[in-house]
PDB file of C-alpha atoms in Angstrom:
ATOM      1  CA  UNK A 647      -3.999 118.697 121.083  1.00  0.00           C
ATOM      2  CA  UNK A 648      -6.653 116.796 123.047  1.00  0.00           C
ATOM      3  CA  UNK A 649      -5.853 113.614 124.966  1.00  0.00           C
ATOM      4  CA  UNK A 650      -8.179 111.555 122.759  1.00  0.00           C
ATOM      5  CA  UNK A 651      -6.524 112.865 119.605  1.00  0.00           C
ATOM      6  CA  UNK A 652      -3.043 112.060 120.941  1.00  0.00           C
ATOM      7  CA  UNK A 653      -4.198 108.559 121.903  1.00  0.00           C
ATOM      8  CA  UNK A 654      -5.671 107.981 118.449  1.00  0.00           C
ATOM      9  CA  UNK A 655      -2.482 109.209 116.773  1.00  0.00           C
ATOM     10  CA  UNK A 656      -0.335 106.845 118.849  1.00  0.00           C
ATOM     11  CA  UNK A 657      -2.621 103.899 118.049  1.00  0.00           C
ATOM     12  CA  UNK A 658      -2.407 104.591 114.320  1.00  0.00           C
ATOM     13  CA  UNK A 659       1.398 104.665 114.226  1.00  0.00           C
ATOM     14  CA  UNK A 660       3.777 101.719 114.182  1.00  0.00           C
ATOM     15  CA  UNK A 661       6.550 101.957 116.766  1.00  0.00           C
ATOM     16  CA  UNK A 662      10.022 102.360 115.238  1.00  0.00           C
ATOM     17  CA  UNK A 663      12.891 101.246 117.460  1.00  0.00           C
ATOM     18  CA  UNK A 664      16.061 103.296 117.024  1.00  0.00           C
ATOM     19  CA  UNK A 665      18.760 101.608 114.951  1.00  0.00           C
ATOM     20  CA  UNK A 666      22.123 100.862 116.579  1.00  0.00           C
ATOM     21  CA  UNK A 667      25.481 101.881 115.183  1.00  0.00           C
ATOM     22  CA  UNK A 668      27.339 105.005 114.096  1.00  0.00           C
ATOM     23  CA  UNK A 669      24.829 106.532 111.684  1.00  0.00           C
ATOM     24  CA  UNK A 670      25.710 109.474 109.464  1.00  0.00           C
ATOM     25  CA  UNK A 671      24.141 112.681 110.837  1.00  0.00           C
ATOM     26  CA  UNK A 672      21.452 114.062 108.533  1.00  0.00           C
ATOM     27  CA  UNK A 673      19.732 117.419 108.722  1.00  0.00           C
ATOM     28  CA  UNK A 674      16.545 118.714 107.090  1.00  0.00           C
ATOM     29  CA  UNK A 675      17.377 121.521 104.663  1.00  0.00           C
ATOM     30  CA  UNK A 676      14.355 123.632 105.619  1.00  0.00           C
ATOM     31  CA  UNK A 677      15.619 123.696 109.209  1.00  0.00           C
ATOM     32  CA  UNK A 678      19.072 124.662 107.958  1.00  0.00           C
ATOM     33  CA  UNK A 679      17.904 127.519 105.738  1.00  0.00           C
ATOM     34  CA  UNK A 680      15.401 129.393 107.915  1.00  0.00           C
ATOM     35  CA  UNK A 681      15.090 130.747 111.481  1.00  0.00           C
ATOM     36  CA  UNK A 682      13.245 128.117 113.520  1.00  0.00           C
ATOM     37  CA  UNK A 683      15.229 128.051 116.793  1.00  0.00           C
ATOM     38  CA  UNK A 684      16.563 130.333 119.489  1.00  0.00           C
ATOM     39  CA  UNK A 685      20.329 130.844 119.187  1.00  0.00           C
ATOM     40  CA  UNK A 686      20.680 131.734 122.872  1.00  0.00           C
ATOM     41  CA  UNK A 687      21.071 129.417 125.854  1.00  0.00           C
ATOM     42  CA  UNK A 688      19.019 131.784 128.004  1.00  0.00           C
ATOM     43  CA  UNK A 689      15.235 131.389 127.883  1.00  0.00           C
ATOM     44  CA  UNK A 690      13.652 133.117 124.883  1.00  0.00           C
ATOM     45  CA  UNK A 691       9.987 134.089 124.860  1.00  0.00           C
ATOM     46  CA  UNK A 692      10.064 136.671 122.048  1.00  0.00           C
ATOM     47  CA  UNK A 693       8.531 135.071 118.919  1.00  0.00           C
ATOM     48  CA  UNK A 694      10.466 134.640 115.688  1.00  0.00           C
ATOM     49  CA  UNK A 695       8.728 136.364 112.773  1.00  0.00           C
ATOM     50  CA  UNK A 696      10.326 135.909 109.357  1.00  0.00           C
ATOM     51  CA  UNK A 697       9.084 136.668 105.857  1.00  0.00           C
ATOM     52  CA  UNK A 698      10.978 136.448 102.564  1.00  0.00           C
ATOM     53  CA  UNK A 699       8.983 136.279  99.342  1.00  0.00           C
ATOM     54  CA  UNK A 700       6.367 133.578  99.802  1.00  0.00           C
ATOM     55  CA  UNK A 701       8.111 132.128 102.872  1.00  0.00           C
ATOM     56  CA  UNK A 702       6.440 132.983 106.172  1.00  0.00           C
ATOM     57  CA  UNK A 703       7.560 131.636 109.562  1.00  0.00           C
ATOM     58  CA  UNK A 704       6.331 132.361 113.074  1.00  0.00           C
ATOM     59  CA  UNK A 705       7.768 130.500 116.061  1.00  0.00           C
ATOM     60  CA  UNK A 706       6.246 130.951 119.522  1.00  0.00           C
ATOM     61  CA  UNK A 707       7.259 129.792 122.990  1.00  0.00           C
ATOM     62  CA  UNK A 708       5.481 129.293 126.304  1.00  0.00           C
ATOM     63  CA  UNK A 709       6.740 130.946 129.514  1.00  0.00           C
ATOM     64  CA  UNK A 710       7.189 127.638 131.351  1.00  0.00           C
ATOM     65  CA  UNK A 711       9.806 126.211 128.974  1.00  0.00           C
ATOM     66  CA  UNK A 712      10.870 128.925 126.549  1.00  0.00           C
ATOM     67  CA  UNK A 713      11.616 128.488 122.841  1.00  0.00           C
ATOM     68  CA  UNK A 714      13.383 125.388 121.499  1.00  0.00           C
ATOM     69  CA  UNK A 715      17.064 126.176 120.962  1.00  0.00           C
ATOM     70  CA  UNK A 716      19.483 125.214 118.231  1.00  0.00           C
ATOM     71  CA  UNK A 717      21.032 122.748 120.723  1.00  0.00           C
ATOM     72  CA  UNK A 718      17.594 121.158 121.231  1.00  0.00           C
ATOM     73  CA  UNK A 719      17.423 120.727 117.450  1.00  0.00           C
ATOM     74  CA  UNK A 720      20.148 118.068 117.784  1.00  0.00           C
ATOM     75  CA  UNK A 721      17.322 115.694 118.789  1.00  0.00           C
ATOM     76  CA  UNK A 722      15.699 116.359 115.398  1.00  0.00           C
ATOM     77  CA  UNK A 723      19.020 115.650 113.644  1.00  0.00           C
ATOM     78  CA  UNK A 724      19.095 112.322 115.507  1.00  0.00           C
ATOM     79  CA  UNK A 725      15.506 111.607 114.424  1.00  0.00           C
ATOM     80  CA  UNK A 726      16.196 112.560 110.784  1.00  0.00           C
ATOM     81  CA  UNK A 727      19.297 110.334 110.747  1.00  0.00           C
ATOM     82  CA  UNK A 728      17.301 107.387 112.065  1.00  0.00           C
ATOM     83  CA  UNK A 729      14.453 107.856 109.589  1.00  0.00           C
ATOM     84  CA  UNK A 730      16.719 108.188 106.541  1.00  0.00           C
ATOM     85  CA  UNK A 731      18.913 105.252 107.583  1.00  0.00           C
ATOM     86  CA  UNK A 732      15.883 103.003 108.089  1.00  0.00           C
ATOM     87  CA  UNK A 733      14.449 103.973 104.720  1.00  0.00           C
ATOM     88  CA  UNK A 734      17.744 103.358 102.931  1.00  0.00           C
ATOM     89  CA  UNK A 735      18.019  99.923 104.546  1.00  0.00           C
ATOM     90  CA  UNK A 736      14.564  99.008 103.267  1.00  0.00           C
ATOM     91  CA  UNK A 737      13.017  99.189 106.729  1.00  0.00           C
ATOM     92  CA  UNK A 738       9.813 100.984 107.598  1.00  0.00           C
ATOM     93  CA  UNK A 739      10.411 104.137 109.665  1.00  0.00           C
ATOM     94  CA  UNK A 740       7.674 105.829 111.657  1.00  0.00           C
ATOM     95  CA  UNK A 741       6.880 109.143 113.289  1.00  0.00           C
ATOM     96  CA  UNK A 742       6.583 107.228 116.580  1.00  0.00           C
ATOM     97  CA  UNK A 743      10.156 106.537 117.669  1.00  0.00           C
ATOM     98  CA  UNK A 744      11.610 104.689 120.668  1.00  0.00           C
ATOM     99  CA  UNK A 745      15.142 105.052 122.023  1.00  0.00           C
ATOM    100  CA  UNK A 746      17.104 105.261 125.232  1.00  0.00           C
ATOM    101  CA  UNK A 747      18.446 108.625 126.403  1.00  0.00           C
ATOM    102  CA  UNK A 748      21.917 107.080 126.150  1.00  0.00           C
ATOM    103  CA  UNK A 749      21.441 106.393 122.418  1.00  0.00           C
ATOM    104  CA  UNK A 750      20.317 109.939 121.677  1.00  0.00           C
ATOM    105  CA  UNK A 751      22.926 111.637 123.870  1.00  0.00           C
ATOM    106  CA  UNK A 752      25.762 109.517 122.496  1.00  0.00           C
ATOM    107  CA  UNK A 753      24.763 110.275 118.901  1.00  0.00           C
ATOM    108  CA  UNK A 754      24.709 114.043 119.446  1.00  0.00           C
ATOM    109  CA  UNK A 755      28.017 114.079 121.307  1.00  0.00           C
ATOM    110  CA  UNK A 756      26.735 114.806 124.809  1.00  0.00           C
ATOM    111  CA  UNK A 757      27.603 113.277 128.153  1.00  0.00           C
ATOM    112  CA  UNK A 758      25.449 110.541 129.665  1.00  0.00           C
ATOM    113  CA  UNK A 759      25.289 111.592 133.317  1.00  0.00           C
ATOM    114  CA  UNK A 760      22.039 112.093 135.235  1.00  0.00           C
ATOM    115  CA  UNK A 761      22.432 115.831 134.623  1.00  0.00           C
ATOM    116  CA  UNK A 762      22.700 115.235 130.863  1.00  0.00           C
ATOM    117  CA  UNK A 763      19.533 113.092 130.987  1.00  0.00           C
ATOM    118  CA  UNK A 764      17.714 115.933 132.755  1.00  0.00           C
ATOM    119  CA  UNK A 765      18.901 118.388 130.107  1.00  0.00           C
ATOM    120  CA  UNK A 766      17.641 116.053 127.380  1.00  0.00           C
ATOM    121  CA  UNK A 767      14.209 115.931 129.010  1.00  0.00           C
ATOM    122  CA  UNK A 768      14.187 119.738 129.234  1.00  0.00           C
ATOM    123  CA  UNK A 769      15.050 119.879 125.513  1.00  0.00           C
ATOM    124  CA  UNK A 770      12.173 117.529 124.724  1.00  0.00           C
ATOM    125  CA  UNK A 771       9.838 119.751 126.730  1.00  0.00           C
ATOM    126  CA  UNK A 772      10.924 122.819 124.737  1.00  0.00           C
ATOM    127  CA  UNK A 773      10.571 120.973 121.418  1.00  0.00           C
ATOM    128  CA  UNK A 774       7.081 119.824 122.393  1.00  0.00           C
ATOM    129  CA  UNK A 775       5.866 123.199 123.672  1.00  0.00           C
ATOM    130  CA  UNK A 776       7.340 125.402 120.933  1.00  0.00           C
ATOM    131  CA  UNK A 777       4.803 126.031 118.160  1.00  0.00           C
ATOM    132  CA  UNK A 778       5.613 126.774 114.532  1.00  0.00           C
ATOM    133  CA  UNK A 779       3.446 128.195 111.763  1.00  0.00           C
ATOM    134  CA  UNK A 780       4.954 128.269 108.265  1.00  0.00           C
ATOM    135  CA  UNK A 781       4.025 128.523 104.606  1.00  0.00           C
ATOM    136  CA  UNK A 782       6.986 126.324 103.587  1.00  0.00           C
ATOM    137  CA  UNK A 783       5.797 123.472 101.341  1.00  0.00           C
ATOM    138  CA  UNK A 784       2.243 124.833 101.363  1.00  0.00           C
ATOM    139  CA  UNK A 785       0.282 125.684  98.170  1.00  0.00           C
ATOM    140  CA  UNK A 786       0.523 129.428  98.868  1.00  0.00           C
ATOM    141  CA  UNK A 787       1.670 131.729 101.642  1.00  0.00           C
ATOM    142  CA  UNK A 788      -1.852 132.085 103.002  1.00  0.00           C
ATOM    143  CA  UNK A 789      -1.956 128.379 103.768  1.00  0.00           C
ATOM    144  CA  UNK A 790      -0.037 127.842 106.977  1.00  0.00           C
ATOM    145  CA  UNK A 791       1.040 124.520 108.473  1.00  0.00           C
ATOM    146  CA  UNK A 792       1.017 124.640 112.295  1.00  0.00           C
ATOM    147  CA  UNK A 793       2.843 122.105 114.450  1.00  0.00           C
ATOM    148  CA  UNK A 794       5.224 121.516 117.359  1.00  0.00           C
ATOM    149  CA  UNK A 795       8.644 119.930 116.835  1.00  0.00           C
ATOM    150  CA  UNK A 796       7.510 116.951 118.889  1.00  0.00           C
ATOM    151  CA  UNK A 797       3.814 116.073 119.109  1.00  0.00           C
ATOM    152  CA  UNK A 798       4.365 114.257 122.388  1.00  0.00           C
ATOM    153  CA  UNK A 799       7.000 112.340 124.312  1.00  0.00           C
ATOM    154  CA  UNK A 800       6.993 110.070 127.341  1.00  0.00           C
ATOM    155  CA  UNK A 801       9.323 108.029 129.508  1.00  0.00           C
ATOM    156  CA  UNK A 802       8.835 104.273 129.620  1.00  0.00           C
ATOM    157  CA  UNK A 803       9.373 102.036 132.656  1.00  0.00           C
ATOM    158  CA  UNK A 804       8.917  98.361 133.496  1.00  0.00           C
ATOM    159  CA  UNK A 805       6.417  97.181 136.189  1.00  0.00           C
ATOM    160  CA  UNK A 806       9.132  97.690 138.819  1.00  0.00           C
ATOM    161  CA  UNK A 807       9.747 101.289 137.815  1.00  0.00           C
ATOM    162  CA  UNK A 808      13.053 100.678 136.079  1.00  0.00           C
ATOM    163  CA  UNK A 809      13.500 103.000 133.076  1.00  0.00           C
ATOM    164  CA  UNK A 810      13.067 101.471 129.613  1.00  0.00           C
ATOM    165  CA  UNK A 811      13.802 104.557 127.546  1.00  0.00           C
ATOM    166  CA  UNK A 812      11.507 107.061 125.941  1.00  0.00           C
ATOM    167  CA  UNK A 813       9.110 107.423 123.027  1.00  0.00           C
ATOM    168  CA  UNK A 814       8.432 110.504 120.934  1.00  0.00           C
ATOM    169  CA  UNK A 815       6.285 111.432 117.937  1.00  0.00           C
ATOM    170  CA  UNK A 816       7.658 113.818 115.302  1.00  0.00           C
ATOM    171  CA  UNK A 817       5.194 115.938 113.256  1.00  0.00           C
ATOM    172  CA  UNK A 818       4.056 115.241 109.691  1.00  0.00           C
ATOM    173  CA  UNK A 819       5.747 118.393 108.358  1.00  0.00           C
ATOM    174  CA  UNK A 820       9.166 117.306 109.594  1.00  0.00           C
ATOM    175  CA  UNK A 821       8.707 113.634 108.697  1.00  0.00           C
ATOM    176  CA  UNK A 822       7.689 114.435 105.098  1.00  0.00           C
ATOM    177  CA  UNK A 823      10.757 116.660 104.651  1.00  0.00           C
ATOM    178  CA  UNK A 824      13.095 113.978 105.973  1.00  0.00           C
ATOM    179  CA  UNK A 825      11.681 111.315 103.646  1.00  0.00           C
ATOM    180  CA  UNK A 826      12.229 113.587 100.627  1.00  0.00           C
ATOM    181  CA  UNK A 827      15.738 112.890  99.239  1.00  0.00           C
ATOM    182  CA  UNK A 828      16.145 116.450  97.978  1.00  0.00           C
ATOM    183  CA  UNK A 829      15.394 117.952 101.386  1.00  0.00           C
ATOM    184  CA  UNK A 830      18.062 116.203 103.494  1.00  0.00           C
ATOM    185  CA  UNK A 831      21.815 116.746 103.753  1.00  0.00           C
ATOM    186  CA  UNK A 832      24.542 114.866 105.585  1.00  0.00           C
ATOM    187  CA  UNK A 833      26.410 117.112 108.013  1.00  0.00           C
ATOM    188  CA  UNK A 834      29.874 116.864 109.530  1.00  0.00           C
ATOM    189  CA  UNK A 835      29.850 115.182 112.943  1.00  0.00           C
ATOM    190  CA  UNK A 836      32.107 118.004 114.146  1.00  0.00           C
ATOM    191  CA  UNK A 837      28.969 120.168 114.084  1.00  0.00           C
ATOM    192  CA  UNK A 838      27.988 118.755 117.484  1.00  0.00           C
ATOM    193  CA  UNK A 839      31.211 120.158 118.951  1.00  0.00           C
ATOM    194  CA  UNK A 840      30.365 123.741 117.972  1.00  0.00           C
ATOM    195  CA  UNK A 841      29.520 125.548 121.196  1.00  0.00           C
ATOM    196  CA  UNK A 842      28.091 128.877 120.016  1.00  0.00           C
ATOM    197  CA  UNK A 843      24.499 129.256 118.884  1.00  0.00           C
ATOM    198  CA  UNK A 844      25.454 131.613 116.042  1.00  0.00           C
ATOM    199  CA  UNK A 845      28.239 129.378 114.718  1.00  0.00           C
ATOM    200  CA  UNK A 846      25.919 126.338 114.851  1.00  0.00           C
ATOM    201  CA  UNK A 847      23.259 128.256 112.902  1.00  0.00           C
ATOM    202  CA  UNK A 848      25.884 129.546 110.473  1.00  0.00           C
ATOM    203  CA  UNK A 849      27.295 126.074 109.806  1.00  0.00           C
ATOM    204  CA  UNK A 850      23.842 124.741 108.914  1.00  0.00           C
ATOM    205  CA  UNK A 851      23.193 127.702 106.615  1.00  0.00           C
ATOM    206  CA  UNK A 852      26.615 127.383 104.964  1.00  0.00           C
ATOM    207  CA  UNK A 853      26.231 123.613 104.550  1.00  0.00           C
ATOM    208  CA  UNK A 854      22.813 124.073 102.956  1.00  0.00           C
ATOM    209  CA  UNK A 855      23.772 126.877 100.567  1.00  0.00           C
ATOM    210  CA  UNK A 856      27.430 125.958 100.024  1.00  0.00           C
ATOM    211  CA  UNK A 857      26.517 122.438  99.002  1.00  0.00           C
ATOM    212  CA  UNK A 858      28.368 121.449  95.866  1.00  0.00           C
ATOM    213  CA  UNK A 859      29.083 125.041  94.852  1.00  0.00           C
ATOM    214  CA  UNK A 860      32.811 124.807  94.148  1.00  0.00           C
ATOM    215  CA  UNK A 861      33.250 128.578  94.254  1.00  0.00           C
ATOM    216  CA  UNK A 862      31.053 129.048  97.283  1.00  0.00           C
ATOM    217  CA  UNK A 863      28.239 131.416  98.095  1.00  0.00           C
ATOM    218  CA  UNK A 864      27.785 134.779  99.766  1.00  0.00           C
ATOM    219  CA  UNK A 865      25.169 136.703 101.739  1.00  0.00           C
ATOM    220  CA  UNK A 866      24.656 140.327 102.685  1.00  0.00           C
ATOM    221  CA  UNK A 867      25.342 140.522 106.438  1.00  0.00           C
ATOM    222  CA  UNK A 868      22.153 142.467 107.115  1.00  0.00           C
ATOM    223  CA  UNK A 869      20.145 139.761 105.352  1.00  0.00           C
ATOM    224  CA  UNK A 870      21.966 137.099 107.358  1.00  0.00           C
ATOM    225  CA  UNK A 871      20.939 138.940 110.514  1.00  0.00           C
ATOM    226  CA  UNK A 872      17.270 138.848 109.474  1.00  0.00           C
ATOM    227  CA  UNK A 873      17.568 135.216 108.403  1.00  0.00           C
ATOM    228  CA  UNK A 874      19.014 134.149 111.761  1.00  0.00           C
ATOM    229  CA  UNK A 875      16.063 135.290 113.851  1.00  0.00           C
ATOM    230  CA  UNK A 876      18.612 136.554 116.395  1.00  0.00           C
ATOM    231  CA  UNK A 877      17.582 139.128 119.000  1.00  0.00           C
ATOM    232  CA  UNK A 878      21.105 140.573 118.949  1.00  0.00           C
ATOM    233  CA  UNK A 879      21.347 144.055 117.339  1.00  0.00           C
ATOM    234  CA  UNK A 880      22.860 144.077 113.842  1.00  0.00           C
ATOM    235  CA  UNK A 881      26.055 145.758 115.100  1.00  0.00           C
ATOM    236  CA  UNK A 882      26.648 143.010 117.686  1.00  0.00           C
ATOM    237  CA  UNK A 883      25.622 140.296 115.217  1.00  0.00           C
ATOM    238  CA  UNK A 884      28.189 141.574 112.677  1.00  0.00           C
ATOM    239  CA  UNK A 885      30.885 141.659 115.373  1.00  0.00           C
ATOM    240  CA  UNK A 886      30.164 138.049 116.378  1.00  0.00           C
ATOM    241  CA  UNK A 887      30.172 137.026 112.710  1.00  0.00           C
ATOM    242  CA  UNK A 888      33.594 138.578 112.172  1.00  0.00           C
ATOM    243  CA  UNK A 889      34.869 136.708 115.231  1.00  0.00           C
ATOM    244  CA  UNK A 890      33.715 133.395 113.737  1.00  0.00           C
ATOM    245  CA  UNK A 891      35.459 134.317 110.477  1.00  0.00           C
ATOM    246  CA  UNK A 892      38.633 135.155 112.420  1.00  0.00           C
ATOM    247  CA  UNK A 893      38.566 131.809 114.259  1.00  0.00           C
ATOM    248  CA  UNK A 894      37.482 129.732 111.205  1.00  0.00           C
ATOM    249  CA  UNK A 895      35.547 127.227 113.333  1.00  0.00           C
ATOM    250  CA  UNK A 896      33.091 125.854 110.763  1.00  0.00           C
ATOM    251  CA  UNK A 897      34.142 122.316 109.696  1.00  0.00           C
ATOM    252  CA  UNK A 898      34.801 121.964 105.978  1.00  0.00           C
ATOM    253  CA  UNK A 899      34.348 125.619 104.964  1.00  0.00           C
ATOM    254  CA  UNK A 900      36.455 128.765 104.690  1.00  0.00           C
ATOM    255  CA  UNK A 901      34.730 132.043 105.507  1.00  0.00           C
ATOM    256  CA  UNK A 902      35.674 135.558 104.422  1.00  0.00           C
ATOM    257  CA  UNK A 903      34.178 139.021 104.884  1.00  0.00           C
ATOM    258  CA  UNK A 904      34.026 141.048 101.679  1.00  0.00           C
ATOM    259  CA  UNK A 905      33.405 144.772 101.291  1.00  0.00           C
ATOM    260  CA  UNK A 906      32.326 145.418  97.692  1.00  0.00           C
ATOM    261  CA  UNK A 907      32.616 149.029  96.425  1.00  0.00           C
ATOM    262  CA  UNK A 908      29.439 150.991  97.159  1.00  0.00           C
ATOM    263  CA  UNK A 909      27.701 147.908  98.581  1.00  0.00           C
ATOM    264  CA  UNK A 910      27.065 146.384 102.021  1.00  0.00           C
ATOM    265  CA  UNK A 911      29.484 143.939 103.621  1.00  0.00           C
ATOM    266  CA  UNK A 912      29.021 140.305 102.617  1.00  0.00           C
ATOM    267  CA  UNK A 913      29.934 136.985 104.173  1.00  0.00           C
ATOM    268  CA  UNK A 914      31.400 134.568 101.625  1.00  0.00           C
ATOM    269  CA  UNK A 915      32.029 130.882 102.161  1.00  0.00           C
ATOM    270  CA  UNK A 916      33.405 128.013 100.097  1.00  0.00           C
ATOM    271  CA  UNK A 917      34.352 124.368 100.713  1.00  0.00           C
ATOM    272  CA  UNK A 918      37.953 123.935 101.844  1.00  0.00           C
ATOM    273  CA  UNK A 919      38.088 120.602 100.008  1.00  0.00           C
ATOM    274  CA  UNK A 920      35.210 119.944  97.557  1.00  0.00           C
ATOM    275  CA  UNK A 921      36.330 116.308  97.219  1.00  0.00           C
ATOM    276  CA  UNK A 922      36.022 115.819 100.984  1.00  0.00           C
ATOM    277  CA  UNK A 923      32.555 117.356 100.872  1.00  0.00           C
ATOM    278  CA  UNK A 924      31.542 114.917  98.152  1.00  0.00           C
ATOM    279  CA  UNK A 925      32.910 112.082 100.293  1.00  0.00           C
ATOM    280  CA  UNK A 926      30.820 113.314 103.241  1.00  0.00           C
ATOM    281  CA  UNK A 927      27.689 113.121 101.113  1.00  0.00           C
ATOM    282  CA  UNK A 928      28.566 109.657  99.841  1.00  0.00           C
ATOM    283  CA  UNK A 929      29.044 108.403 103.418  1.00  0.00           C
ATOM    284  CA  UNK A 930      25.591 109.674 104.244  1.00  0.00           C
ATOM    285  CA  UNK A 931      23.540 108.177 101.429  1.00  0.00           C
ATOM    286  CA  UNK A 932      23.952 107.796  97.710  1.00  0.00           C
ATOM    287  CA  UNK A 933      20.350 108.955  97.287  1.00  0.00           C
ATOM    288  CA  UNK A 934      20.544 112.322  99.018  1.00  0.00           C
ATOM    289  CA  UNK A 935      21.166 115.539  97.078  1.00  0.00           C
ATOM    290  CA  UNK A 936      21.364 119.284  97.469  1.00  0.00           C
ATOM    291  CA  UNK A 937      18.297 121.313  96.716  1.00  0.00           C
ATOM    292  CA  UNK A 938      19.573 124.864  96.365  1.00  0.00           C
TER     293      UNK A 938
END
C-alpha cells in the first residue's frame, strides 16, 4: 500500500479510543473456523493453502517477520471485543483504533514488562506483514478479497518523546465481520491461558462449531488436520490431538476420540454445561448468535 493511500485512509477514519473496563472477549467466527494463522511459535514462511467447497484461503508471510501466529491473533480478539462493545453501547467504533500497550496486554492476559511490550510490537509487525487472500464472503470463489490483518500501526509519543500508546487500522474484511451479529462469538477468558498453538486453534474451532449444539459435534481427524493448516504430519497431529483429549484442557467442552466401525477416527466434542455456555453468551452480548 502506497504512503499516499495510507495517509488518505487515516484521514478518512475517525479515531476510536479503546474503552476501559473488563470487556467480554469476542472472536470472529471466520477466524475460528478456518486456517488463517501459524500454530507454531517458530517462524513460519510456508504459505497456508486451504480449499473446501467454495472456500479458498491463501496466507503468505515475509521472511523478515514470518507468518502471524495464533498468539498474535489475540490482538484481533481485543479489537473485535472493543468494536462490538462500542457498538452495543451506542458508540461509534472505527477501524482506526488507539490504545496503550498496557490495555491490550492486560486484556489478553499477558505480562506488562518491557519484554512483553517488545513482543506485542513484534506481533503487530507480523499481523501487518502477513497477507491473506480469501473467497469468504465474496460473491463467488473466483472473487478474492486480499488484505493484511493490520493495515498499519504506529507508536505515538508526546513532544518530549514520552510514549502515548499506539494506533492501528484493522482491514475492512475483518471489521465487517465483527459488526455482523451472526459472525461473532463470546469466548471463555480462560482461552488466553492455553499455551499450545494446537489447543488454542482447537478451542476456537470447538467453540464455533459446538455453539449451542447440546449433543456436540464431531470431525474426521484427517479433515481436522487439513483445516488446521498445520505443517505437522498427520500422524504427529493425531498424537497431539489425543494428548489434548487426555488432558481435557479446553474450557467448557469435553472431548472424546471415537473409532466408528469401518470409518476413520473422529474427534467429538460437547459442552460440559450447556447452561454455563448460554450464560457465557449472555455476558457477551444479547445480540450475538451462532452461525453454524
